[in-house]
Phi, psi and omega in degrees: 000131181281173183297316182299322179295323178293316178297317180299322179296328178293328182279349184284147176269007184296136179272165177292168181297140179301340181289334185250345183235127178287155181303325182293332183269346184301311180302318181295316179293324179295317179297319179297318178298318180297316180298316179297316179298317179297318180297314181296320179296316179297317179301314181298317181295317180295318180300313179298318180297319179296317179298316181297314180296317180297315179296321179295316178297319179299317180295318181295313180297317181296327182288317186269328187238028185298333184265354184243336184240133178283150182298321184294339183279345182231355180278120177281128181303136182296341183293330182273355179301314178300323179297314178297319180298317179298316181298312181296318179299317179300316179297315180298315180294322178298314178299318180296319179294320178297316178296323179295320178298316179296319179296321178294320177298319180295316179296320178296321179296318177295325177297317177298318181296320181293339178263015174089011179275065182292144181093355179298134184243141176258142174280108185287141175296153183295329180207175179107174186289341182273346186301307181297323179297316179295317180297318178293324176298315180298320177297315179298318181296318177297319180297318178296322178296319178296319179297318179296319178297315178299321179297314180297317179296319180299314181298317180296309182293320181298312181294323180293315183290328180280336184295320185297305180295326178295319178297320179296313180300315181297316182296311182287331175294320178294322177297320178294323179292328180292334178077189179076019181256151176285167179299320179296319179295320178298315179297319180297315181292321178296323178295319178298317179298317179296317180296317180291326176295318178296320178296319179297318179295316179297321179296318179296315180296317180294320179297316179296319180296314181295320179298320178294317181294323181292335178273353178272143173251348180229153184288343182098207183293127179239149176203154180288140177205171182276110182290322181295320179294323179297316180293321177299319178297322178294321177298318179294320180300330182260015184302321181301318182291311183284334176290323180298330179261006179053045179272139177268130178258117176256113184241143174226090190235080176291162182294123180219132176262139180223140178256110182193190178272103187299321183295315180289321180295328175299323178297326178299309184291322178296319180293316180293318179292318178298320178297317179296317179296319183299319186262000178264128180289168178304143180068016177276188182228147175231131180248138178228126182218154175234137175221133178249119182207132176059036179075015180232131175266125179245121178247128179244132174237109184243158178217166176251043184273208187280347181068189180204159178283169178297324180296314179295317182299328181287344181243004190296338179265002178285149180297136175064009181280132177230114181291332180274092183291340180283345182060026175291335172242112188278144176195177180250000177072019181244341185304313182285332174295320177295317178303310183298318182294317180295316180296319178297316178297334180276001178086014181245196176212159179226136179227171179224140172240129186210153176220131184301136179065013177241313179143178182228152175228120176263129185243119179251125177246128183232145177285147179288000000 
């Protein structure tokens, strides 16, 4: 067998005969052959490149400096060429192996992610081309983990909140079917069913709206409009509710222009005003004011209602959270979550100041 056939055999992926190699050892031997073949091929290419470069350099030097420089002073002995080739080949293979290890770690991480192991983190290298890739993977993994957590919480809270009105409707409907009730009892039960149905419908609409808002990164179409007129219109829309409780509305609404999504911002004021009306007792007061200062619009909606503790105030913007555990004031726990999301998308923030048995003030700050 000639030399070329031997070299060619090293580059081959062919495995040894099954008679001499057990099946368990074949993959390992095949990998070893491939590594050896790759090394020899790389060595041969580098060696040839060095010879070509040396000969080219020799030709150039000989052409320009043939009369001033002796040949022996610049000719590199051919004997050290293999050593240089081995060194360069080793460096190249080491770099390639390091990159291969990082690529394998990256592939393994994606495999974990595909099997639902959200939140899995990779230890990013300190430098190199893979660092940014690993960091972006970790961010994506965290985001997927957060989405999965939100999904689980949504399913749990959604099922819990829907269970109560459905149980009420089912219970009172069965009582009506059994018969033997007075006219007053029938009307009372029918009213409860109607109220719970309306609550269920409102909960579904609010849930869909909040889910849509949480998936939005932008507020949508914006245009300048009169913010004070919008709030006045919301007060008028809710006149039936606050008039029924003989609540006094104290408003201080100077003319202010705001650039935003008018439809969504209307939902903010309706939710805040409805919340104030709900928790303010009869003959109470609700205050609404606008102030423009330092490029910030500040809207305050205050009431003389039951107020809330610091613990309740810290969770009042959480989804499905209801501070009134007695349910004497019914709600779905989504109104203020919707308010916060819309205000956040508008580039502002909303906070609450409250004192038990004194009242609450919701403060919305918006950029001009």
